[in-house]
Short mmCIF file of C-alpha atoms in Angstrom, two decimals:
data_model
loop_
_atom_site.label_atom_id
_atom_site.label_comp_id
_atom_site.label_asym_id
_atom_site.label_seq_id
_atom_site.Cartn_x
_atom_site.Cartn_y
_atom_site.Cartn_z
CA MET A 1 165.72 27.69 251.07
CA GLU A 2 169.05 29.30 251.47
CA LYS A 3 170.98 28.41 254.60
CA PRO A 4 171.61 31.15 257.21
CA ARG A 5 175.69 31.78 257.42
CA PHE A 6 175.73 32.40 261.34
CA ARG A 7 173.38 30.29 263.25
CA LEU A 8 173.61 30.99 266.92
CA SER A 9 172.53 27.36 269.59
CA LEU A 10 170.04 27.97 272.28
CA ALA A 11 173.03 28.33 274.27
CA GLN A 12 174.74 30.56 272.84
CA GLU A 13 171.29 32.98 272.90
CA ILE A 14 170.57 32.54 276.07
CA MET A 15 174.17 33.27 277.48
CA GLY A 16 174.02 36.39 274.46
CA TRP A 17 170.62 38.25 276.18
CA LEU A 18 171.31 37.13 280.17
CA SER A 19 174.67 39.15 279.39
CA LEU A 20 173.06 42.21 277.84
CA ILE A 21 170.40 42.14 280.45
CA ILE A 22 173.08 41.23 283.57
CA LEU A 23 175.64 44.41 282.28
CA ALA A 24 172.22 47.42 281.33
CA CYS A 25 171.04 45.99 285.47
CA ALA A 26 174.70 45.92 286.30
CA TRP A 27 174.62 49.73 284.59
CA LEU A 28 171.35 51.18 285.97
CA VAL A 29 172.96 50.14 289.59
CA VAL A 30 175.87 52.08 289.15
CA TRP A 31 174.08 54.96 287.52
CA TYR A 32 171.61 54.98 290.57
CA ALA A 33 173.93 54.55 292.80
CA GLU A 34 176.10 57.28 291.89
CA THR A 35 173.05 59.86 291.39
CA GLY A 36 172.18 58.63 294.97
CA HIS A 37 175.28 58.99 296.56
CA HIS A 38 175.47 62.97 294.70
CA GLU A 39 172.27 63.81 296.11
CA SER A 40 172.63 62.48 299.66
CA MET A 41 175.79 64.59 299.26
CA LEU A 42 174.09 67.20 298.21
CA GLU A 43 171.63 67.07 300.83
CA GLN A 44 173.91 67.00 303.59
CA THR A 45 175.37 70.20 302.20
CA LYS A 46 171.96 71.93 302.69
CA LYS A 47 171.98 70.78 305.90
CA GLN A 48 175.01 71.84 306.99
CA ALA A 49 174.21 75.28 305.28
CA LEU A 50 171.17 75.58 307.18
CA VAL A 51 172.78 74.55 310.46
CA PHE A 52 175.12 77.72 309.82
CA LEU A 53 172.53 80.26 308.64
CA TRP A 54 170.50 79.07 311.75
CA GLY A 55 173.03 80.06 313.92
CA ILE A 56 173.50 83.80 312.62
CA GLU A 57 169.16 83.87 313.26
CA ARG A 58 170.29 83.14 316.75
CA ASP A 59 173.09 85.89 317.05
CA LEU A 60 170.91 88.37 314.89
CA GLU A 61 167.78 87.54 317.68
CA SER A 62 170.19 88.06 320.66
CA LEU A 63 170.96 91.70 319.32
CA ASP A 64 169.41 94.46 321.50
CA GLN A 65 169.08 96.75 318.66
CA PRO A 66 168.14 94.56 315.94
CA THR A 67 166.97 97.01 313.61
CA SER A 68 170.71 98.87 313.43
CA PRO A 69 172.26 98.65 309.72
CA ASP A 70 175.52 99.12 311.03
CA ILE A 71 175.27 96.19 313.92
CA VAL A 72 173.21 94.01 311.44
CA LYS A 73 176.15 94.28 309.11
CA ALA A 74 178.75 93.55 311.35
CA LEU A 75 176.87 90.70 312.72
CA LEU A 76 176.54 89.19 308.70
CA LYS A 77 180.46 89.76 307.86
CA ARG A 78 181.33 88.16 311.26
CA GLY A 79 179.30 85.33 310.60
CA LEU A 80 180.40 85.32 307.13
CA GLU A 81 184.23 84.71 307.85
CA GLY A 82 183.45 82.26 310.26
CA GLN A 83 182.06 79.61 307.55
CA ASN A 84 185.88 78.70 306.31
CA ARG A 85 186.04 75.42 308.75
CA PRO A 86 187.16 71.91 307.34
CA GLU A 87 184.31 70.37 308.23
CA PHE A 88 182.03 72.23 305.81
CA ASP A 89 181.52 71.11 301.89
CA PHE A 90 180.00 74.43 301.51
CA SER A 91 181.25 77.96 301.12
CA ILE A 92 178.48 81.41 300.98
CA ALA A 93 179.30 83.91 298.11
CA GLU A 94 177.18 86.20 299.76
CA LEU A 95 174.46 86.78 302.14
CA ASN A 96 171.58 88.98 301.95
CA LEU A 97 168.87 90.05 304.26
CA TYR A 98 165.42 90.91 303.09
CA ASP A 99 162.85 92.83 305.32
CA THR A 100 158.73 91.81 305.03
CA ASP A 101 158.15 93.58 301.75
CA GLY A 102 160.65 91.67 299.88
CA GLU A 103 163.15 94.66 299.65
CA ARG A 104 166.90 93.96 300.24
CA GLN A 105 168.06 95.52 303.22
CA LEU A 106 171.94 94.38 303.19
CA ARG A 107 174.22 92.36 301.05
CA ILE A 108 177.47 90.92 302.30
CA GLN A 109 179.62 89.56 299.82
CA ALA A 110 182.46 87.27 300.74
CA SER A 111 185.93 88.88 301.25
CA THR A 112 187.78 85.92 299.78
CA PRO A 113 187.37 84.04 296.83
CA SER A 114 186.12 80.50 296.97
CA GLN A 115 188.94 77.70 295.36
CA LYS A 116 187.65 77.52 291.90
CA GLN A 117 188.55 73.50 290.60
CA ALA A 118 188.54 72.13 287.01
CA GLN A 119 184.95 73.38 285.58
CA GLY A 120 184.75 71.01 283.00
CA SER A 121 184.89 67.74 284.98
CA THR A 122 183.07 68.28 288.19
CA GLN A 123 180.01 70.01 286.17
CA HIS A 124 179.93 66.91 283.95
CA ARG A 125 180.12 64.38 286.79
CA MET A 126 176.83 66.51 288.46
CA HIS A 127 174.73 63.59 286.70
CA GLY A 128 171.52 65.74 285.96
CA LEU A 129 171.57 66.76 289.40
CA ALA A 130 171.46 70.87 287.52
CA ALA A 131 167.55 71.72 286.73
CA ASN A 132 168.73 74.60 284.00
CA SER A 133 171.37 77.22 283.43
CA HIS A 134 170.44 80.32 284.12
CA ALA A 135 172.34 83.76 283.99
CA MET A 136 173.95 84.82 287.48
CA ALA A 137 170.83 87.75 287.28
CA ASP A 138 168.14 85.78 287.05
CA ASN A 139 169.65 83.58 289.85
CA LYS A 140 169.65 86.35 292.33
CA SER A 141 166.24 87.17 291.16
CA ARG A 142 164.68 84.07 293.24
CA GLY A 143 165.38 86.31 296.45
CA GLY A 144 163.04 89.27 297.92
CA ARG A 145 159.44 89.32 298.02
CA HIS A 146 159.16 85.57 296.12
CA ALA A 147 161.02 84.13 299.21
CA VAL A 148 159.68 86.12 301.92
CA SER A 149 156.24 85.51 300.42
CA ALA A 150 156.34 81.79 300.19
CA LEU A 151 158.05 81.56 303.77
CA LEU A 152 154.92 83.24 304.99
CA LYS A 153 152.33 80.94 302.99
CA SER A 154 154.40 77.90 303.37
CA GLY A 155 155.13 78.38 307.43
CA HIS A 156 158.21 76.06 306.68
CA SER A 157 161.79 76.57 308.74
CA HIS A 158 163.56 77.47 305.25
CA LEU A 159 163.64 77.27 301.33
CA ALA A 160 165.85 75.50 298.97
CA GLY A 161 165.98 77.11 295.24
CA ASP A 162 166.79 75.07 292.48
CA LEU A 163 170.48 73.86 291.77
CA VAL A 164 171.87 76.60 288.85
CA GLN A 165 175.14 76.06 286.99
CA GLY A 166 175.81 78.15 284.15
CA VAL A 167 178.39 81.37 283.73
CA ASP A 168 178.11 84.73 285.61
CA PRO A 169 177.53 87.38 282.21
CA GLN A 170 179.78 90.00 284.68
CA THR A 171 182.90 88.25 285.07
CA GLY A 172 182.46 84.70 282.68
CA ASP A 173 183.25 82.78 285.06
CA ALA A 174 181.40 79.45 285.54
CA PHE A 175 179.54 78.96 288.93
CA VAL A 176 177.05 76.35 290.36
CA SER A 177 175.23 77.86 292.94
CA LEU A 178 172.17 77.00 295.42
CA HIS A 179 169.50 79.58 297.14
CA LEU A 180 168.83 79.26 300.92
CA SER A 181 166.74 81.45 302.49
CA ILE A 182 165.78 81.32 306.42
CA PRO A 183 162.80 83.87 308.38
CA ILE A 184 164.34 85.79 311.04
CA ARG A 185 162.18 86.41 313.86
CA ARG A 186 162.05 87.78 317.44
CA GLY A 187 159.38 85.54 319.26
CA ASP A 188 156.79 85.55 316.71
CA GLN A 189 157.55 88.34 315.09
CA LEU A 190 158.99 87.74 311.71
CA LEU A 191 161.65 90.76 311.25
CA GLY A 192 162.99 89.47 307.44
CA VAL A 193 164.50 86.92 305.29
CA LEU A 194 168.35 85.89 305.14
CA GLU A 195 169.00 84.57 302.02
CA ALA A 196 172.50 82.86 301.39
CA ALA A 197 174.03 82.25 298.09
CA LEU A 198 176.13 78.77 298.38
CA ASP A 199 178.92 78.44 296.13
CA LEU A 200 179.14 74.68 295.56
CA GLU A 201 182.33 74.50 293.84
CA LYS A 202 183.95 73.30 297.20
CA THR A 203 181.04 70.05 297.44
CA LEU A 204 181.63 69.45 293.67
CA ALA A 205 185.45 68.93 294.25
CA MET A 206 185.02 67.07 297.40
CA LEU A 207 182.41 64.68 295.31
CA ASP A 208 185.24 64.66 292.34
CA SER A 209 187.75 63.32 295.08
CA ARG A 210 185.64 60.39 296.24
CA ASP A 211 183.51 59.49 293.30
CA ASP A 212 186.94 57.05 292.05
CA THR A 213 186.54 55.25 295.47
CA PHE A 214 182.83 55.32 295.46
CA GLU A 215 182.55 54.16 292.04
CA GLN A 216 185.45 51.47 292.51
CA GLY A 217 183.11 49.78 295.22
CA ILE A 218 180.26 49.77 293.59
CA LEU A 219 181.98 48.48 290.33
CA PHE A 220 183.37 45.21 292.83
CA ILE A 221 180.09 44.78 294.30
CA VAL A 222 178.25 44.87 291.18
CA GLY A 223 180.54 43.13 289.05
CA GLY A 224 180.94 40.10 291.66
CA PHE A 225 176.89 39.95 291.63
CA ALA A 226 176.86 39.79 288.25
CA LEU A 227 179.18 37.23 287.95
CA VAL A 228 177.76 35.20 290.69
CA SER A 229 174.33 35.62 288.87
CA PHE A 230 175.38 34.79 285.27
CA VAL A 231 177.02 31.75 287.02
CA GLY A 232 174.47 30.33 288.83
CA ILE A 233 171.60 31.56 285.81
CA TRP A 234 173.54 29.40 283.62
CA ILE A 235 174.07 26.63 285.60
CA VAL A 236 170.62 26.08 286.14
CA THR A 237 169.59 27.02 282.49
CA HIS A 238 171.84 24.07 281.28
CA TYR A 239 170.40 21.69 284.01
CA ARG A 240 166.77 22.65 283.64
CA LEU A 241 166.42 23.40 280.29
CA LEU A 242 169.35 22.97 278.02
CA LYS A 243 170.49 19.52 278.94
CA PRO A 244 167.09 18.29 278.92
CA VAL A 245 166.49 19.91 275.59
CA ARG A 246 169.29 18.07 274.35
CA ALA A 247 168.18 14.67 275.82
CA ILE A 248 164.56 15.56 273.98
CA SER A 249 166.43 16.13 270.87
CA ARG A 250 168.70 12.84 270.89
CA VAL A 251 165.57 10.56 271.87
CA THR A 252 163.31 12.18 268.99
CA ARG A 253 166.37 11.88 266.18
CA ARG A 254 166.92 7.88 267.28
CA ILE A 255 163.09 7.74 267.28
CA ALA A 256 162.95 9.38 263.18
CA GLN A 257 166.11 6.72 262.92
CA GLY A 258 163.50 4.13 263.57
CA GLU A 259 165.02 3.10 266.98
CA LEU A 260 162.13 2.98 269.24
CA SER A 261 163.92 1.80 272.50
CA PRO A 262 165.33 5.30 273.96
CA ARG A 263 163.78 7.57 276.28
CA SER A 264 164.29 11.25 278.13
CA GLY A 265 163.68 9.92 281.19
CA ILE A 266 162.82 13.53 281.97
CA CYS A 267 160.35 13.96 284.95
CA GLY A 268 159.25 16.98 286.84
CA HIS A 269 156.15 19.20 286.27
CA ASN A 270 157.36 22.06 284.56
CA GLU A 271 156.76 22.76 281.05
CA ILE A 272 160.27 20.64 280.04
CA GLY A 273 159.09 17.55 282.54
CA VAL A 274 155.58 18.01 280.69
CA LEU A 275 157.42 17.82 276.75
CA GLY A 276 159.53 14.95 278.11
CA ARG A 277 157.08 12.97 279.14
CA SER A 278 155.28 13.70 275.90
CA ILE A 279 157.96 12.92 274.10
CA ASP A 280 158.16 9.29 275.79
CA GLU A 281 154.74 8.41 275.74
CA MET A 282 154.23 9.12 271.59
CA ALA A 283 157.88 6.66 271.54
CA ASP A 284 155.63 4.09 273.58
CA SER A 285 152.82 4.60 271.63
CA ILE A 286 154.98 4.71 268.16
CA GLN A 287 156.85 1.19 269.73
CA ARG A 288 153.27 -0.61 270.53
CA LEU A 289 151.75 0.31 267.06
CA ILE A 290 154.80 -0.52 265.40
CA ARG A 291 154.89 -3.88 267.12
CA ASP A 292 151.25 -5.06 266.87
CA GLU A 293 151.92 -4.27 262.91
CA GLU A 294 155.16 -6.02 262.81
CA ALA A 295 153.30 -9.13 264.73
CA ALA A 296 150.45 -9.35 262.43
CA TYR A 297 152.81 -9.24 259.56
CA LEU A 298 154.78 -11.94 260.91
CA GLN A 299 151.78 -13.87 261.39
CA ALA A 300 150.71 -13.16 258.13
CA MET A 301 154.25 -14.48 256.69
CA GLN A 302 154.21 -17.49 258.91
CA SER A 303 151.14 -18.17 257.23
CA LEU A 304 152.58 -17.48 253.72
CA ALA A 305 155.24 -20.31 254.95
CA LYS A 306 152.55 -22.88 256.20
CA ALA A 307 151.55 -21.93 252.56
CA LEU A 308 154.29 -23.06 251.38
CA GLU A 309 154.77 -25.77 252.84
CA SER A 310 152.08 -27.12 251.83
CA LYS A 311 152.88 -26.57 248.17
CA ASP A 312 156.77 -27.61 248.28
CA ALA A 313 157.60 -29.54 251.85
CA TYR A 314 161.09 -29.68 250.50
CA THR A 315 161.07 -25.39 250.99
CA ALA A 316 160.08 -25.24 254.59
CA LYS A 317 162.61 -28.19 255.43
CA HIS A 318 165.46 -26.49 253.64
CA SER A 319 164.77 -23.49 255.59
CA ALA A 320 165.16 -24.45 258.38
CA ARG A 321 168.03 -26.19 258.28
CA VAL A 322 169.59 -23.31 256.88
CA SER A 323 168.52 -21.25 260.20
CA LYS A 324 170.16 -23.68 262.07
CA TYR A 325 173.87 -23.90 260.16
CA SER A 326 173.52 -20.13 260.19
CA VAL A 327 173.17 -19.53 263.89
CA LEU A 328 176.02 -22.01 264.19
CA LEU A 329 178.19 -19.94 261.89
CA GLY A 330 176.81 -16.55 263.86
CA LYS A 331 178.08 -18.00 267.17
CA GLU A 332 181.12 -19.18 265.90
CA MET A 333 181.92 -15.32 264.94
CA GLY A 334 180.91 -14.39 268.13
CA LEU A 335 177.82 -12.16 266.90
CA ALA A 336 175.57 -10.51 269.74
CA GLN A 337 172.70 -12.30 270.66
CA LYS A 338 170.44 -9.16 268.61
CA GLU A 339 172.01 -10.36 266.00
CA LEU A 340 171.96 -14.07 266.17
CA ASP A 341 168.17 -13.57 266.68
CA LEU A 342 167.57 -11.76 263.51
CA LEU A 343 169.68 -14.29 261.54
CA LYS A 344 167.69 -17.18 263.07
CA LYS A 345 164.55 -15.47 261.89
CA GLY A 346 165.89 -13.95 258.21
CA ALA A 347 167.24 -17.70 257.17
CA MET A 348 163.73 -19.35 258.20
CA MET A 349 161.77 -17.02 255.63
CA HIS A 350 164.80 -16.28 253.25
CA ASP A 351 163.02 -18.10 250.36
CA LEU A 352 159.60 -17.18 250.84
CA GLY A 353 159.10 -15.44 247.92
CA LYS A 354 158.82 -19.11 246.15
CA ILE A 355 155.16 -18.93 246.63
CA GLY A 356 155.06 -17.51 244.02
CA ILE A 357 157.27 -19.14 241.22
CA PRO A 358 154.71 -21.68 238.75
CA ASP A 359 154.47 -25.27 240.91
CA HIS A 360 156.00 -27.02 237.25
CA VAL A 361 159.22 -24.97 237.83
CA LEU A 362 159.39 -25.06 241.82
CA ASN A 363 158.93 -28.85 241.66
CA LYS A 364 160.55 -29.81 238.67
CA PRO A 365 162.08 -33.06 238.91
CA SER A 366 164.72 -32.49 236.44
CA ALA A 367 167.29 -29.92 235.46
CA LEU A 368 165.52 -26.85 235.30
CA THR A 369 166.09 -25.01 231.70
CA ASP A 370 167.50 -21.58 231.34
CA GLU A 371 164.01 -20.15 231.40
CA GLU A 372 162.45 -21.75 234.15
CA PHE A 373 166.41 -21.10 235.95
CA GLY A 374 165.27 -17.28 235.30
CA ILE A 375 161.45 -17.58 236.56
CA MET A 376 163.09 -19.02 239.79
CA ARG A 377 166.38 -16.93 240.17
CA ALA A 378 163.29 -13.97 240.75
CA HIS A 379 162.45 -15.73 244.04
CA PRO A 380 164.99 -13.24 246.31
CA VAL A 381 163.60 -10.26 245.04
CA MET A 382 159.90 -11.63 245.77
CA THR A 383 160.61 -12.37 249.34
CA ALA A 384 162.78 -8.95 249.44
CA THR A 385 159.02 -7.55 248.72
CA ILE A 386 157.44 -9.29 251.04
CA MET A 387 159.61 -8.44 253.86
CA ARG A 388 159.75 -4.91 252.96
CA PRO A 389 157.34 -3.42 255.38
CA LEU A 390 159.43 -4.89 258.49
CA LYS A 391 161.52 -1.20 258.46
CA ARG A 392 162.79 -2.32 261.57
CA PHE A 393 163.86 -5.90 260.53
CA LYS A 394 165.74 -4.50 257.03
CA ALA A 395 167.93 -7.39 257.78
CA PHE A 396 164.97 -9.53 256.53
CA ALA A 397 164.46 -8.25 253.68
CA GLU A 398 168.50 -7.69 253.05
CA ILE A 399 168.98 -11.64 253.68
CA ALA A 400 166.03 -12.87 251.20
CA ALA A 401 167.44 -10.22 248.63
CA TRP A 402 170.99 -10.78 248.66
CA HIS A 403 171.77 -14.60 249.95
CA HIS A 404 172.35 -15.30 246.45
CA GLU A 405 175.36 -12.70 245.68
CA ARG A 406 178.93 -13.70 245.39
CA TRP A 407 181.75 -12.02 246.79
CA ASP A 408 183.38 -11.97 243.55
CA GLY A 409 180.87 -9.89 241.97
CA GLY A 410 179.06 -12.47 240.05
CA GLY A 411 175.68 -13.34 241.73
CA TYR A 412 172.14 -12.20 241.49
CA PRO A 413 170.22 -10.28 241.41
CA ASP A 414 172.20 -6.97 241.98
CA GLY A 415 175.83 -8.02 241.80
CA LEU A 416 176.84 -6.89 244.84
CA LYS A 417 180.47 -7.21 245.32
CA GLY A 418 182.91 -8.27 248.46
CA GLU A 419 181.75 -6.34 251.68
CA GLU A 420 179.03 -4.59 249.54
CA ILE A 421 176.77 -7.73 250.65
CA PRO A 422 175.25 -7.50 254.32
CA GLN A 423 177.17 -10.02 256.56
CA LEU A 424 174.32 -11.70 257.48
CA ALA A 425 173.09 -12.50 253.92
CA ARG A 426 176.87 -13.58 253.46
CA ILE A 427 176.72 -15.95 256.60
CA VAL A 428 173.15 -17.30 254.85
CA CYS A 429 174.96 -17.89 251.24
CA ILE A 430 177.08 -20.11 252.88
CA ALA A 431 174.54 -22.32 255.22
CA ASP A 432 172.53 -21.96 252.27
CA THR A 433 175.20 -24.00 249.84
CA TRP A 434 175.94 -26.45 252.21
CA ASP A 435 172.21 -27.31 252.97
CA ALA A 436 171.51 -27.85 248.99
CA MET A 437 174.66 -29.66 248.80
CA THR A 438 173.77 -31.96 251.44
CA GLY A 439 169.81 -32.49 251.39
CA ASP A 440 167.97 -34.76 249.01
CA ARG A 441 166.16 -33.33 246.31
CA VAL A 442 163.17 -34.32 244.53
CA TYR A 443 165.64 -34.76 241.23
CA ARG A 444 168.54 -36.03 242.98
CA LYS A 445 170.02 -37.51 246.97
CA GLY A 446 172.19 -35.37 248.83
CA MET A 447 175.87 -35.30 249.25
CA PRO A 448 177.72 -37.84 251.96
CA PHE A 449 179.31 -34.94 254.56
CA GLU A 450 182.60 -35.90 253.32
CA LYS A 451 182.27 -35.17 250.27
CA ALA A 452 180.41 -31.84 250.73
CA LEU A 453 182.58 -30.56 253.18
CA GLY A 454 185.42 -31.09 250.90
CA ILE A 455 184.36 -30.12 247.85
CA MET A 456 183.36 -26.53 249.98
CA GLU A 457 187.48 -26.47 251.31
CA SER A 458 189.26 -27.04 248.05
CA GLU A 459 186.40 -23.96 246.34
CA LYS A 460 186.90 -21.57 249.67
CA ASP A 461 189.10 -19.33 246.99
CA SER A 462 186.48 -19.73 244.11
CA GLY A 463 184.87 -16.36 245.05
CA GLN A 464 181.49 -17.54 245.71
CA TRP A 465 181.66 -17.09 249.78
CA ASP A 466 183.44 -15.03 251.84
CA PRO A 467 186.90 -16.41 252.70
CA HIS A 468 187.22 -15.51 256.46
CA LEU A 469 183.22 -16.75 256.60
CA ILE A 470 184.18 -19.93 254.39
CA ASP A 471 187.52 -20.57 257.12
CA LEU A 472 185.20 -20.16 259.87
CA PHE A 473 182.62 -23.00 258.45
CA VAL A 474 184.69 -25.91 257.28
CA THR A 475 186.64 -25.94 260.84
CA MET A 476 183.46 -25.01 262.60
CA MET A 477 181.58 -28.16 260.53
CA ARG A 478 184.99 -30.50 260.73
CA ARG A 479 184.98 -29.58 264.67
CA LEU A 480 181.65 -30.56 265.28
CA SER A 481 181.27 -33.59 263.15
CA HIS A 482 184.09 -35.21 265.22
CA ILE A 483 183.18 -34.09 268.53
CA GLN A 484 179.50 -36.08 267.38
CA GLN A 485 181.18 -38.38 265.50
CA GLU A 486 178.41 -38.56 262.35
CA PRO A 487 176.92 -35.73 260.14
CA LEU A 488 175.35 -32.99 261.35
CA LEU A 489 171.75 -32.00 260.33
CA THR A 490 171.52 -34.70 257.83
CA GLU A 491 168.30 -34.17 255.59
CA GLN A 492 166.30 -36.16 257.73
CA GLU A 493 166.29 -33.36 260.46
CA THR A 494 164.53 -30.34 260.05
#
């Protein structure tokens, strides 16, 4: 299976999706806030225009002759001219007065054109407020009978049309307009409808002038909120998700490598806590299972050792002495207690494979022939095979397999050389040689302490042993013999 070229970690995926979500939310908030701002400004403009039209309505109601066209026309003109106030956010392009049948009686247009702003940016910044684009003629037809009929049926105080933007077919000028209609009453009698065509260029120009400041404020607020949210969510995600997941990953890797003591230590009742406890419980179960299996296997090997002792009493005593010498040298080297324990047990069982050697070879009272020596040389491999199921104690199999290897590579069974030989096996090699020289065999007497020590000292550079370890061993044995004033662990000691 081809390895992917680009991989994202869980943290990178979370931060990536989190960034996209926060940016999308920020954009929606800005869009919604700006749209709401525009709509609220438009609604405010409508209210201002209605108040202005209601003022004209009151003036019409106060006329002594409300049906006189000249008087009404003069009043509407004054009202139209009075719209030019700085507090107004709109301008009225024209006023239309309709009777109750929907027929237009008067039409008054503004005498001065409204100030024009840049149409492109103004219309672009409406953000969807305009419902449709219509021709000016269609826009004007929204008054008349439709307005009168709608106001009569609804009983409302006013009627507002849709926001319309387009191009005047006669002048070619772009426009943005809104029609407002109010009923004209005298007491309970409906006299007609007053309709105003609002020119919203002034409103949109004002929105343009305020948008930059408004957007900066919104972006500052939303950006600050997004940053705080991003940091807060990242902190929570890191400590509540990513960190526990990494801890669980480390524990599972170490368990897969054979280390059964690590635990995640994750608590809590959420899914991560449940997963952490499950991993710890699984590790506990595996550890108990392996310990039970190892205990059973060690007991089986102890039984083999007992069987070997009954078959060859020398081997059992020899292994005990090699174990003691090995631990002494290990302490001299400053090994940790865990390694000393492995060294002690491994040395005790380093010759367990001799149980498979025929008795006539194992207990032969004279020197072995080449063929018999070949058979005897098979015992390290036999011992290592017996030890191999103890995977957590692989040092046992290493000691058993390679305690007859030489520093110069001339040993057996694999011809390992120098640092290729495990350290504990090198220690047992020295201890095994020492006891072979000083211990009694069925076919000869053991060497005296001083003679054996002299031989090892003189042959320490022969390539058989680790030069550093043999120096430590000789120095240690000479020091200990002087302290105790007699040879250590003679062949009579077990």
